[in-house]
PDB file of C-alpha atoms in Angstrom:
ATOM      1  CA  UNK U 215       0.000   0.000   0.000  1.00 61.00           C
ATOM      2  CA  UNK U 216       1.454   3.420  -0.933  1.00 65.00           C
ATOM      3  CA  UNK U 217       2.488   5.704   1.911  1.00 73.00           C
ATOM      4  CA  UNK U 218      -0.325   8.017   2.973  1.00 91.00           C
ATOM      5  CA  UNK U 219       0.228  11.697   3.621  1.00 96.00           C
ATOM      6  CA  UNK U 220      -2.088  13.110   6.268  1.00 97.00           C
ATOM      7  CA  UNK U 221      -3.405  16.611   6.958  1.00 98.00           C
ATOM      8  CA  UNK U 222      -4.901  16.758  10.456  1.00 97.00           C
ATOM      9  CA  UNK U 223      -7.394  19.593  10.919  1.00 95.00           C
ATOM     10  CA  UNK U 224      -7.580  20.653  14.552  1.00 85.00           C
ATOM     11  CA  UNK U 225      -9.551  23.223  16.510  1.00 75.00           C
ATOM     12  CA  UNK U 226      -7.775  23.820  19.835  1.00 65.00           C
ATOM     13  CA  UNK U 227     -10.784  25.753  21.174  1.00 59.00           C
ATOM     14  CA  UNK U 228     -13.344  23.057  20.424  1.00 56.00           C
ATOM     15  CA  UNK U 229     -13.248  21.601  23.908  1.00 50.00           C
ATOM     16  CA  UNK U 230     -12.492  18.073  22.731  1.00 53.00           C
ATOM     17  CA  UNK U 231     -12.795  15.539  25.493  1.00 55.00           C
ATOM     18  CA  UNK U 232      -9.258  14.150  25.763  1.00 62.00           C
ATOM     19  CA  UNK U 233      -6.562  16.087  27.578  1.00 64.00           C
ATOM     20  CA  UNK U 234      -3.316  16.434  25.602  1.00 82.00           C
ATOM     21  CA  UNK U 235      -5.153  15.144  22.524  1.00 85.00           C
ATOM     22  CA  UNK U 236      -3.018  16.847  19.908  1.00 84.00           C
ATOM     23  CA  UNK U 237       0.238  15.845  21.608  1.00 89.00           C
ATOM     24  CA  UNK U 238      -1.001  12.240  21.680  1.00 93.00           C
ATOM     25  CA  UNK U 239      -1.965  12.356  17.991  1.00 94.00           C
ATOM     26  CA  UNK U 240       1.525  13.543  17.093  1.00 93.00           C
ATOM     27  CA  UNK U 241       3.178  10.884  19.255  1.00 96.00           C
ATOM     28  CA  UNK U 242       1.095   8.022  17.818  1.00 96.00           C
ATOM     29  CA  UNK U 243       1.526   9.275  14.242  1.00 95.00           C
ATOM     30  CA  UNK U 244       5.299   9.444  14.620  1.00 94.00           C
ATOM     31  CA  UNK U 245       5.390   6.003  16.219  1.00 95.00           C
ATOM     32  CA  UNK U 246       3.481   4.535  13.273  1.00 93.00           C
ATOM     33  CA  UNK U 247       5.613   6.323  10.687  1.00 91.00           C
ATOM     34  CA  UNK U 248       2.869   8.508   9.234  1.00 93.00           C
ATOM     35  CA  UNK U 249       3.725  11.517   7.115  1.00 95.00           C
ATOM     36  CA  UNK U 250       1.540  14.270   8.533  1.00 96.00           C
ATOM     37  CA  UNK U 251       1.127  17.936   9.214  1.00 94.00           C
ATOM     38  CA  UNK U 252      -1.297  19.903  11.368  1.00 93.00           C
ATOM     39  CA  UNK U 253      -3.672  22.603  10.166  1.00 93.00           C
ATOM     40  CA  UNK U 254      -4.839  24.614  13.165  1.00 86.00           C
ATOM     41  CA  UNK U 255      -8.158  26.453  13.040  1.00 81.00           C
ATOM     42  CA  UNK U 256      -7.644  29.174  15.623  1.00 76.00           C
ATOM     43  CA  UNK U 257      -9.827  32.153  14.707  1.00 71.00           C
ATOM     44  CA  UNK U 258     -13.606  32.079  15.002  1.00 66.00           C
ATOM     45  CA  UNK U 259     -13.888  34.556  12.122  1.00 74.00           C
ATOM     46  CA  UNK U 260     -11.934  32.224   9.842  1.00 81.00           C
ATOM     47  CA  UNK U 261     -14.006  30.020   7.508  1.00 91.00           C
ATOM     48  CA  UNK U 262     -12.695  26.510   8.063  1.00 92.00           C
ATOM     49  CA  UNK U 263     -13.992  25.248   4.706  1.00 95.00           C
ATOM     50  CA  UNK U 264     -11.985  27.911   2.859  1.00 95.00           C
ATOM     51  CA  UNK U 265      -8.987  27.319   5.129  1.00 94.00           C
ATOM     52  CA  UNK U 266      -8.900  23.617   4.271  1.00 96.00           C
ATOM     53  CA  UNK U 267      -9.315  24.279   0.547  1.00 96.00           C
ATOM     54  CA  UNK U 268      -6.422  26.759   0.631  1.00 95.00           C
ATOM     55  CA  UNK U 269      -4.165  24.086   2.140  1.00 95.00           C
ATOM     56  CA  UNK U 270      -4.951  21.268  -0.295  1.00 96.00           C
ATOM     57  CA  UNK U 271      -2.077  20.292  -2.574  1.00 95.00           C
ATOM     58  CA  UNK U 272      -0.452  17.229  -4.119  1.00 94.00           C
ATOM     59  CA  UNK U 273       1.501  16.494  -0.933  1.00 94.00           C
ATOM     60  CA  UNK U 274      -1.741  15.445   0.797  1.00 96.00           C
ATOM     61  CA  UNK U 275      -3.720  12.229   0.397  1.00 96.00           C
ATOM     62  CA  UNK U 276      -6.053  12.245   3.400  1.00 98.00           C
ATOM     63  CA  UNK U 277      -7.606  15.151   5.295  1.00 98.00           C
ATOM     64  CA  UNK U 278      -8.614  14.158   8.817  1.00 98.00           C
ATOM     65  CA  UNK U 279     -11.422  15.759  10.805  1.00 96.00           C
ATOM     66  CA  UNK U 280     -10.684  15.635  14.534  1.00 94.00           C
ATOM     67  CA  UNK U 281     -13.948  16.155  16.372  1.00 90.00           C
ATOM     68  CA  UNK U 282     -17.622  15.351  16.128  1.00 89.00           C
ATOM     69  CA  UNK U 283     -20.205  15.322  13.353  1.00 92.00           C
ATOM     70  CA  UNK U 284     -20.187  19.118  13.059  1.00 91.00           C
ATOM     71  CA  UNK U 285     -16.446  19.154  12.364  1.00 92.00           C
ATOM     72  CA  UNK U 286     -16.838  16.228   9.957  1.00 96.00           C
ATOM     73  CA  UNK U 287     -19.513  18.185   8.084  1.00 96.00           C
ATOM     74  CA  UNK U 288     -17.245  21.201   7.632  1.00 95.00           C
ATOM     75  CA  UNK U 289     -14.301  19.173   6.356  1.00 97.00           C
ATOM     76  CA  UNK U 290     -16.584  17.255   3.995  1.00 98.00           C
ATOM     77  CA  UNK U 291     -17.710  20.546   2.450  1.00 98.00           C
ATOM     78  CA  UNK U 292     -14.092  21.192   1.456  1.00 98.00           C
ATOM     79  CA  UNK U 293     -13.495  17.703   0.029  1.00 98.00           C
ATOM     80  CA  UNK U 294     -16.693  16.837  -1.850  1.00 98.00           C
ATOM     81  CA  UNK U 295     -16.041  16.126  -5.546  1.00 98.00           C
ATOM     82  CA  UNK U 296     -12.251  16.211  -5.119  1.00 97.00           C
ATOM     83  CA  UNK U 297      -9.531  13.559  -5.380  1.00 96.00           C
ATOM     84  CA  UNK U 298      -8.696  13.847  -1.673  1.00 97.00           C
ATOM     85  CA  UNK U 299      -9.889  11.329   0.896  1.00 97.00           C
ATOM     86  CA  UNK U 300     -11.362  12.076   4.288  1.00 98.00           C
ATOM     87  CA  UNK U 301     -10.552  10.408   7.580  1.00 98.00           C
ATOM     88  CA  UNK U 302     -12.127  10.829  10.995  1.00 98.00           C
ATOM     89  CA  UNK U 303     -10.697  10.812  14.500  1.00 96.00           C
ATOM     90  CA  UNK U 304     -13.989  10.782  16.433  1.00 94.00           C
ATOM     91  CA  UNK U 305     -13.906  13.180  19.378  1.00 90.00           C
ATOM     92  CA  UNK U 306     -17.479  14.468  19.502  1.00 86.00           C
ATOM     93  CA  UNK U 307     -20.385  13.728  21.785  1.00 82.00           C
ATOM     94  CA  UNK U 308     -22.362  11.546  19.355  1.00 87.00           C
ATOM     95  CA  UNK U 309     -19.963  10.604  16.527  1.00 92.00           C
ATOM     96  CA  UNK U 310     -22.838   9.381  14.373  1.00 94.00           C
ATOM     97  CA  UNK U 311     -21.024   9.124  11.046  1.00 97.00           C
ATOM     98  CA  UNK U 312     -17.894   7.556  12.545  1.00 97.00           C
ATOM     99  CA  UNK U 313     -19.963   4.928  14.345  1.00 97.00           C
ATOM    100  CA  UNK U 314     -21.898   4.145  11.165  1.00 98.00           C
ATOM    101  CA  UNK U 315     -18.644   3.818   9.194  1.00 98.00           C
ATOM    102  CA  UNK U 316     -17.303   1.454  11.909  1.00 98.00           C
ATOM    103  CA  UNK U 317     -14.407   3.787  12.728  1.00 98.00           C
ATOM    104  CA  UNK U 318     -13.127   3.008  16.254  1.00 97.00           C
ATOM    105  CA  UNK U 319     -13.591   5.636  18.963  1.00 95.00           C
ATOM    106  CA  UNK U 320     -10.142   4.790  20.346  1.00 95.00           C
ATOM    107  CA  UNK U 321      -7.533   7.364  19.307  1.00 95.00           C
ATOM    108  CA  UNK U 322      -4.838   4.829  18.430  1.00 96.00           C
ATOM    109  CA  UNK U 323      -7.236   2.507  16.593  1.00 97.00           C
ATOM    110  CA  UNK U 324      -8.717   5.370  14.571  1.00 98.00           C
ATOM    111  CA  UNK U 325      -5.198   6.359  13.497  1.00 97.00           C
ATOM    112  CA  UNK U 326      -4.589   2.715  12.525  1.00 97.00           C
ATOM    113  CA  UNK U 327      -7.558   3.057  10.154  1.00 97.00           C
ATOM    114  CA  UNK U 328      -5.864   6.049   8.496  1.00 97.00           C
ATOM    115  CA  UNK U 329      -2.782   3.903   7.977  1.00 95.00           C
ATOM    116  CA  UNK U 330      -4.342   0.577   6.990  1.00 95.00           C
ATOM    117  CA  UNK U 331      -7.976   1.231   6.092  1.00 96.00           C
ATOM    118  CA  UNK U 332      -9.536   1.061   2.650  1.00 96.00           C
ATOM    119  CA  UNK U 333     -10.766   4.051   0.679  1.00 95.00           C
ATOM    120  CA  UNK U 334     -14.384   3.979  -0.442  1.00 97.00           C
ATOM    121  CA  UNK U 335     -16.702   6.427  -2.138  1.00 97.00           C
ATOM    122  CA  UNK U 336     -19.879   7.422  -0.304  1.00 98.00           C
ATOM    123  CA  UNK U 337     -22.917   9.569  -0.990  1.00 99.00           C
ATOM    124  CA  UNK U 338     -23.435  13.109   0.261  1.00 99.00           C
ATOM    125  CA  UNK U 339     -26.732  14.972   0.599  1.00 99.00           C
ATOM    126  CA  UNK U 340     -27.934  18.570   0.608  1.00 99.00           C
ATOM    127  CA  UNK U 341     -30.775  20.323   2.401  1.00 99.00           C
ATOM    128  CA  UNK U 342     -31.438  23.731   0.824  1.00 99.00           C
ATOM    129  CA  UNK U 343     -27.891  23.582  -0.618  1.00 98.00           C
ATOM    130  CA  UNK U 344     -26.343  22.803   2.796  1.00 98.00           C
ATOM    131  CA  UNK U 345     -24.295  19.596   2.687  1.00 99.00           C
ATOM    132  CA  UNK U 346     -24.886  16.837   5.205  1.00 99.00           C
ATOM    133  CA  UNK U 347     -23.257  13.442   5.558  1.00 98.00           C
ATOM    134  CA  UNK U 348     -25.360  11.511   8.086  1.00 98.00           C
ATOM    135  CA  UNK U 349     -28.805  12.929   8.852  1.00 97.00           C
ATOM    136  CA  UNK U 350     -30.926  16.049   8.548  1.00 98.00           C
ATOM    137  CA  UNK U 351     -34.425  16.779   9.691  1.00 96.00           C
ATOM    138  CA  UNK U 352     -37.173  18.849  11.223  1.00 97.00           C
ATOM    139  CA  UNK U 353     -39.611  18.471  14.068  1.00 96.00           C
ATOM    140  CA  UNK U 354     -39.095  17.785  17.754  1.00 94.00           C
ATOM    141  CA  UNK U 355     -35.402  16.859  17.633  1.00 90.00           C
ATOM    142  CA  UNK U 356     -34.587  19.999  15.616  1.00 94.00           C
ATOM    143  CA  UNK U 357     -36.646  22.096  18.045  1.00 93.00           C
ATOM    144  CA  UNK U 358     -34.786  20.698  21.066  1.00 88.00           C
ATOM    145  CA  UNK U 359     -31.437  21.082  19.289  1.00 85.00           C
ATOM    146  CA  UNK U 360     -32.116  24.771  18.721  1.00 89.00           C
ATOM    147  CA  UNK U 361     -33.057  25.349  22.369  1.00 90.00           C
ATOM    148  CA  UNK U 362     -30.024  23.406  23.599  1.00 84.00           C
ATOM    149  CA  UNK U 363     -27.692  25.393  21.324  1.00 81.00           C
ATOM    150  CA  UNK U 364     -29.030  28.616  22.843  1.00 84.00           C
ATOM    151  CA  UNK U 365     -28.873  27.332  26.419  1.00 83.00           C
ATOM    152  CA  UNK U 366     -26.201  28.536  28.834  1.00 82.00           C
ATOM    153  CA  UNK U 367     -26.040  25.061  30.385  1.00 78.00           C
ATOM    154  CA  UNK U 368     -24.249  22.312  28.462  1.00 68.00           C
ATOM    155  CA  UNK U 369     -23.939  18.571  28.884  1.00 66.00           C
ATOM    156  CA  UNK U 370     -26.121  15.494  28.632  1.00 68.00           C
ATOM    157  CA  UNK U 371     -28.337  16.219  31.641  1.00 77.00           C
ATOM    158  CA  UNK U 372     -29.135  19.698  30.397  1.00 79.00           C
ATOM    159  CA  UNK U 373     -30.183  18.191  27.060  1.00 79.00           C
ATOM    160  CA  UNK U 374     -32.397  15.614  28.794  1.00 81.00           C
ATOM    161  CA  UNK U 375     -34.001  18.318  30.940  1.00 88.00           C
ATOM    162  CA  UNK U 376     -34.878  20.405  27.875  1.00 89.00           C
ATOM    163  CA  UNK U 377     -36.192  17.312  26.069  1.00 86.00           C
ATOM    164  CA  UNK U 378     -38.527  16.296  28.897  1.00 87.00           C
ATOM    165  CA  UNK U 379     -39.821  19.821  29.372  1.00 91.00           C
ATOM    166  CA  UNK U 380     -40.475  20.351  25.668  1.00 92.00           C
ATOM    167  CA  UNK U 381     -42.148  16.965  25.179  1.00 89.00           C
ATOM    168  CA  UNK U 382     -45.032  18.177  27.342  1.00 88.00           C
ATOM    169  CA  UNK U 383     -45.696  21.263  25.208  1.00 92.00           C
ATOM    170  CA  UNK U 384     -44.490  20.422  21.691  1.00 93.00           C
ATOM    171  CA  UNK U 385     -47.187  20.176  19.028  1.00 94.00           C
ATOM    172  CA  UNK U 386     -46.592  17.768  16.092  1.00 96.00           C
ATOM    173  CA  UNK U 387     -46.536  19.514  12.713  1.00 96.00           C
ATOM    174  CA  UNK U 388     -48.219  18.964   9.377  1.00 97.00           C
ATOM    175  CA  UNK U 389     -45.934  18.423   6.394  1.00 98.00           C
ATOM    176  CA  UNK U 390     -46.416  17.866   2.705  1.00 98.00           C
ATOM    177  CA  UNK U 391     -43.796  15.532   1.242  1.00 98.00           C
ATOM    178  CA  UNK U 392     -42.984  15.155  -2.434  1.00 99.00           C
ATOM    179  CA  UNK U 393     -40.806  12.055  -2.808  1.00 99.00           C
ATOM    180  CA  UNK U 394     -39.422  11.599  -6.323  1.00 99.00           C
ATOM    181  CA  UNK U 395     -42.511  13.372  -7.643  1.00 98.00           C
ATOM    182  CA  UNK U 396     -45.090  11.553  -5.486  1.00 98.00           C
ATOM    183  CA  UNK U 397     -46.972  13.713  -2.984  1.00 98.00           C
ATOM    184  CA  UNK U 398     -48.369  12.854   0.447  1.00 98.00           C
ATOM    185  CA  UNK U 399     -49.410  14.713   3.586  1.00 98.00           C
ATOM    186  CA  UNK U 400     -48.382  13.646   7.079  1.00 97.00           C
ATOM    187  CA  UNK U 401     -48.497  14.751  10.696  1.00 97.00           C
ATOM    188  CA  UNK U 402     -45.133  14.109  12.322  1.00 98.00           C
ATOM    189  CA  UNK U 403     -43.493  14.389  15.715  1.00 97.00           C
ATOM    190  CA  UNK U 404     -40.142  14.310  13.931  1.00 96.00           C
ATOM    191  CA  UNK U 405     -38.957  13.879  10.377  1.00 97.00           C
ATOM    192  CA  UNK U 406     -35.466  12.550   9.612  1.00 97.00           C
ATOM    193  CA  UNK U 407     -33.724  12.239   6.256  1.00 98.00           C
ATOM    194  CA  UNK U 408     -30.913   9.717   6.564  1.00 98.00           C
ATOM    195  CA  UNK U 409     -27.843   8.998   4.478  1.00 99.00           C
ATOM    196  CA  UNK U 410     -26.219   7.130   7.376  1.00 98.00           C
ATOM    197  CA  UNK U 411     -28.284   5.157   9.845  1.00 98.00           C
ATOM    198  CA  UNK U 412     -28.025   7.132  13.078  1.00 96.00           C
ATOM    199  CA  UNK U 413     -28.205  10.468  14.872  1.00 92.00           C
ATOM    200  CA  UNK U 414     -25.225   9.513  17.046  1.00 89.00           C
ATOM    201  CA  UNK U 415     -24.481   7.503  20.193  1.00 89.00           C
ATOM    202  CA  UNK U 416     -25.879   4.466  18.314  1.00 93.00           C
ATOM    203  CA  UNK U 417     -29.405   5.919  18.287  1.00 92.00           C
ATOM    204  CA  UNK U 418     -30.335   4.296  14.969  1.00 96.00           C
ATOM    205  CA  UNK U 419     -33.175   6.208  13.305  1.00 96.00           C
ATOM    206  CA  UNK U 420     -32.861   4.566   9.856  1.00 98.00           C
ATOM    207  CA  UNK U 421     -31.714   0.940  10.247  1.00 97.00           C
ATOM    208  CA  UNK U 422     -31.746   0.234   6.500  1.00 97.00           C
ATOM    209  CA  UNK U 423     -29.756   3.303   5.409  1.00 98.00           C
ATOM    210  CA  UNK U 424     -26.964   2.610   2.917  1.00 98.00           C
ATOM    211  CA  UNK U 425     -24.454   5.406   2.312  1.00 98.00           C
ATOM    212  CA  UNK U 426     -23.423   3.956  -1.062  1.00 98.00           C
ATOM    213  CA  UNK U 427     -26.775   3.248  -2.738  1.00 98.00           C
ATOM    214  CA  UNK U 428     -27.743   6.727  -3.993  1.00 98.00           C
ATOM    215  CA  UNK U 429     -31.014   6.674  -2.028  1.00 99.00           C
ATOM    216  CA  UNK U 430     -32.101   8.511   1.127  1.00 99.00           C
ATOM    217  CA  UNK U 431     -34.186   6.968   3.910  1.00 98.00           C
ATOM    218  CA  UNK U 432     -36.973   9.107   5.374  1.00 98.00           C
ATOM    219  CA  UNK U 433     -38.118   8.144   8.864  1.00 98.00           C
ATOM    220  CA  UNK U 434     -41.323   9.733  10.123  1.00 98.00           C
ATOM    221  CA  UNK U 435     -42.009   9.450  13.839  1.00 97.00           C
ATOM    222  CA  UNK U 436     -45.756   9.837  14.287  1.00 97.00           C
ATOM    223  CA  UNK U 437     -47.295  11.551  17.327  1.00 96.00           C
ATOM    224  CA  UNK U 438     -47.187   9.335  20.415  1.00 95.00           C
ATOM    225  CA  UNK U 439     -47.969   9.485  24.129  1.00 93.00           C
ATOM    226  CA  UNK U 440     -45.384   9.913  26.869  1.00 90.00           C
ATOM    227  CA  UNK U 441     -45.833   6.287  27.986  1.00 94.00           C
ATOM    228  CA  UNK U 442     -44.748   5.124  24.509  1.00 95.00           C
ATOM    229  CA  UNK U 443     -41.427   6.985  24.790  1.00 91.00           C
ATOM    230  CA  UNK U 444     -39.435   4.235  26.604  1.00 92.00           C
ATOM    231  CA  UNK U 445     -40.348   1.666  23.940  1.00 95.00           C
ATOM    232  CA  UNK U 446     -39.456   4.070  21.130  1.00 94.00           C
ATOM    233  CA  UNK U 447     -36.135   4.873  22.809  1.00 91.00           C
ATOM    234  CA  UNK U 448     -35.389   1.152  23.173  1.00 95.00           C
ATOM    235  CA  UNK U 449     -36.138   0.601  19.497  1.00 96.00           C
ATOM    236  CA  UNK U 450     -33.695   3.358  18.536  1.00 93.00           C
ATOM    237  CA  UNK U 451     -30.924   1.495  20.318  1.00 94.00           C
ATOM    238  CA  UNK U 452     -31.790  -2.023  19.158  1.00 96.00           C
ATOM    239  CA  UNK U 453     -32.215  -0.965  15.513  1.00 96.00           C
ATOM    240  CA  UNK U 454     -35.934  -1.739  15.276  1.00 97.00           C
ATOM    241  CA  UNK U 455     -37.466   1.747  15.110  1.00 96.00           C
ATOM    242  CA  UNK U 456     -38.756   0.969  11.611  1.00 96.00           C
ATOM    243  CA  UNK U 457     -40.871  -1.884  13.014  1.00 96.00           C
ATOM    244  CA  UNK U 458     -42.961   0.154  15.452  1.00 95.00           C
ATOM    245  CA  UNK U 459     -46.445   1.403  14.562  1.00 96.00           C
ATOM    246  CA  UNK U 460     -45.267   4.869  15.583  1.00 97.00           C
ATOM    247  CA  UNK U 461     -42.897   5.186  12.620  1.00 97.00           C
ATOM    248  CA  UNK U 462     -43.143   5.125   8.858  1.00 97.00           C
ATOM    249  CA  UNK U 463     -40.273   4.813   6.406  1.00 98.00           C
ATOM    250  CA  UNK U 464     -39.894   6.018   2.821  1.00 98.00           C
ATOM    251  CA  UNK U 465     -37.086   6.079   0.262  1.00 98.00           C
ATOM    252  CA  UNK U 466     -36.292   8.799  -2.283  1.00 99.00           C
ATOM    253  CA  UNK U 467     -33.577  10.475  -4.314  1.00 99.00           C
ATOM    254  CA  UNK U 468     -35.212  13.913  -4.306  1.00 99.00           C
ATOM    255  CA  UNK U 469     -37.419  15.296  -1.548  1.00 99.00           C
ATOM    256  CA  UNK U 470     -39.468  18.453  -1.147  1.00 99.00           C
ATOM    257  CA  UNK U 471     -40.858  19.123   2.320  1.00 98.00           C
ATOM    258  CA  UNK U 472     -43.377  21.930   2.756  1.00 98.00           C
ATOM    259  CA  UNK U 473     -44.460  23.139   6.187  1.00 97.00           C
ATOM    260  CA  UNK U 474     -46.734  25.987   7.235  1.00 94.00           C
ATOM    261  CA  UNK U 475     -44.015  27.915   9.063  1.00 94.00           C
ATOM    262  CA  UNK U 476     -40.260  28.176   8.805  1.00 94.00           C
ATOM    263  CA  UNK U 477     -38.201  27.206  11.806  1.00 94.00           C
ATOM    264  CA  UNK U 478     -35.726  24.781  13.262  1.00 96.00           C
ATOM    265  CA  UNK U 479     -33.875  22.141  11.266  1.00 98.00           C
ATOM    266  CA  UNK U 480     -30.743  20.149  11.929  1.00 96.00           C
ATOM    267  CA  UNK U 481     -28.042  18.629   9.743  1.00 97.00           C
ATOM    268  CA  UNK U 482     -25.296  16.408  11.128  1.00 95.00           C
ATOM    269  CA  UNK U 483     -26.281  17.531  14.607  1.00 90.00           C
ATOM    270  CA  UNK U 484     -25.950  21.227  13.804  1.00 92.00           C
ATOM    271  CA  UNK U 485     -29.073  23.322  14.566  1.00 94.00           C
ATOM    272  CA  UNK U 486     -30.208  25.915  12.031  1.00 96.00           C
ATOM    273  CA  UNK U 487     -33.265  27.823  10.825  1.00 96.00           C
ATOM    274  CA  UNK U 488     -34.791  27.408   7.369  1.00 98.00           C
ATOM    275  CA  UNK U 489     -37.989  28.462   5.626  1.00 98.00           C
ATOM    276  CA  UNK U 490     -41.220  26.704   4.735  1.00 98.00           C
ATOM    277  CA  UNK U 491     -39.682  24.688   1.883  1.00 98.00           C
ATOM    278  CA  UNK U 492     -36.919  22.149   2.440  1.00 99.00           C
ATOM    279  CA  UNK U 493     -35.382  20.748  -0.730  1.00 99.00           C
ATOM    280  CA  UNK U 494     -33.232  17.690  -0.182  1.00 99.00           C
ATOM    281  CA  UNK U 495     -31.238  15.735  -2.723  1.00 99.00           C
ATOM    282  CA  UNK U 496     -28.586  13.045  -2.756  1.00 99.00           C
ATOM    283  CA  UNK U 497     -25.314  13.228  -4.653  1.00 99.00           C
ATOM    284  CA  UNK U 498     -24.129   9.656  -5.202  1.00 98.00           C
ATOM    285  CA  UNK U 499     -20.516   8.671  -4.490  1.00 98.00           C
ATOM    286  CA  UNK U 500     -19.171  12.215  -4.219  1.00 98.00           C
ATOM    287  CA  UNK U 501     -16.616  11.934  -1.415  1.00 98.00           C
ATOM    288  CA  UNK U 502     -13.807   9.484  -0.622  1.00 98.00           C
ATOM    289  CA  UNK U 503     -13.740   8.119   2.942  1.00 98.00           C
ATOM    290  CA  UNK U 504     -11.156   6.041   4.794  1.00 98.00           C
ATOM    291  CA  UNK U 505     -12.897   3.203   6.650  1.00 98.00           C
ATOM    292  CA  UNK U 506     -11.676   0.028   8.384  1.00 97.00           C
ATOM    293  CA  UNK U 507     -10.396  -2.563   5.935  1.00 94.00           C
ATOM    294  CA  UNK U 508     -12.689  -5.222   7.424  1.00 91.00           C
ATOM    295  CA  UNK U 509     -15.818  -3.062   7.214  1.00 94.00           C
ATOM    296  CA  UNK U 510     -18.598  -4.097   4.840  1.00 91.00           C
ATOM    297  CA  UNK U 511     -18.479  -0.969   2.667  1.00 93.00           C
ATOM    298  CA  UNK U 512     -17.754  -1.526  -1.004  1.00 88.00           C
ATOM    299  CA  UNK U 513     -14.180  -0.610  -1.866  1.00 82.00           C
ATOM    300  CA  UNK U 514     -14.454   1.131  -5.216  1.00 66.00           C
ATOM    301  CA  UNK U 515     -11.406   3.361  -5.062  1.00 59.00           C
ATOM    302  CA  UNK U 516      -8.011   1.955  -6.031  1.00 59.00           C
ATOM    303  CA  UNK U 517      -4.792   3.524  -4.770  1.00 59.00           C
TER     304      UNK U 517
END
């Protein structure tokens, strides 16, 4: 296998969870004989997508996102439809895409994947021209994500507190979906468009998602009572959410979602606001990813 030249993209202010992370990355990379350099994203006013693009040249083979799904999303924006490959050192709270791609959460093992993994092509998606790699959506989860992003209190328990409080007052929304030209109307508690199978933390919202098939999965969670919540949560974690009567699943290559009011959406865990129309499309096999050699993804890139 040819030697791989790595560009690590790091954000020292991101609050990643491992002390001395960047020192450890350098030590492990040197020990394993990797050719690498570090690109440090230090200024909040600096566009990281442009910064990465400015540093791409023929001395680089793999650009590595160090962080969570939000960081992965930004690096992917710089690499889509290029010859460069993308690697992930998962250091976020959910790590949805890394988990789906079977990339280890261990620092040393994830660096081993950069050294010995296979390179595959995977699909990317867009919601109103905003790229996403794993999931996007609207409804309750987007609503809670927006409130959590604006909260002064961080952490898992703060998120749970907001979720429980909002569940009591949140009203499911009406949506019109046009899926590859076919129209239907639904009432949904949440609406997820999936390229990968999960939101993160192995909460699998689209068990049948395939990131190489050129098709998106749409999971609709229908309105349900509070006493149904434990069963729905269990199904998220045992990959059977599509089998409950409280969900409905569709497949499409192009999606138009119309809602009565604009408001919260999310993509790859990032909260945002968009209007009444959400246009989603899939772009098949548009980014190269480094995944474990023993993973079940089709290796269609030769080195």
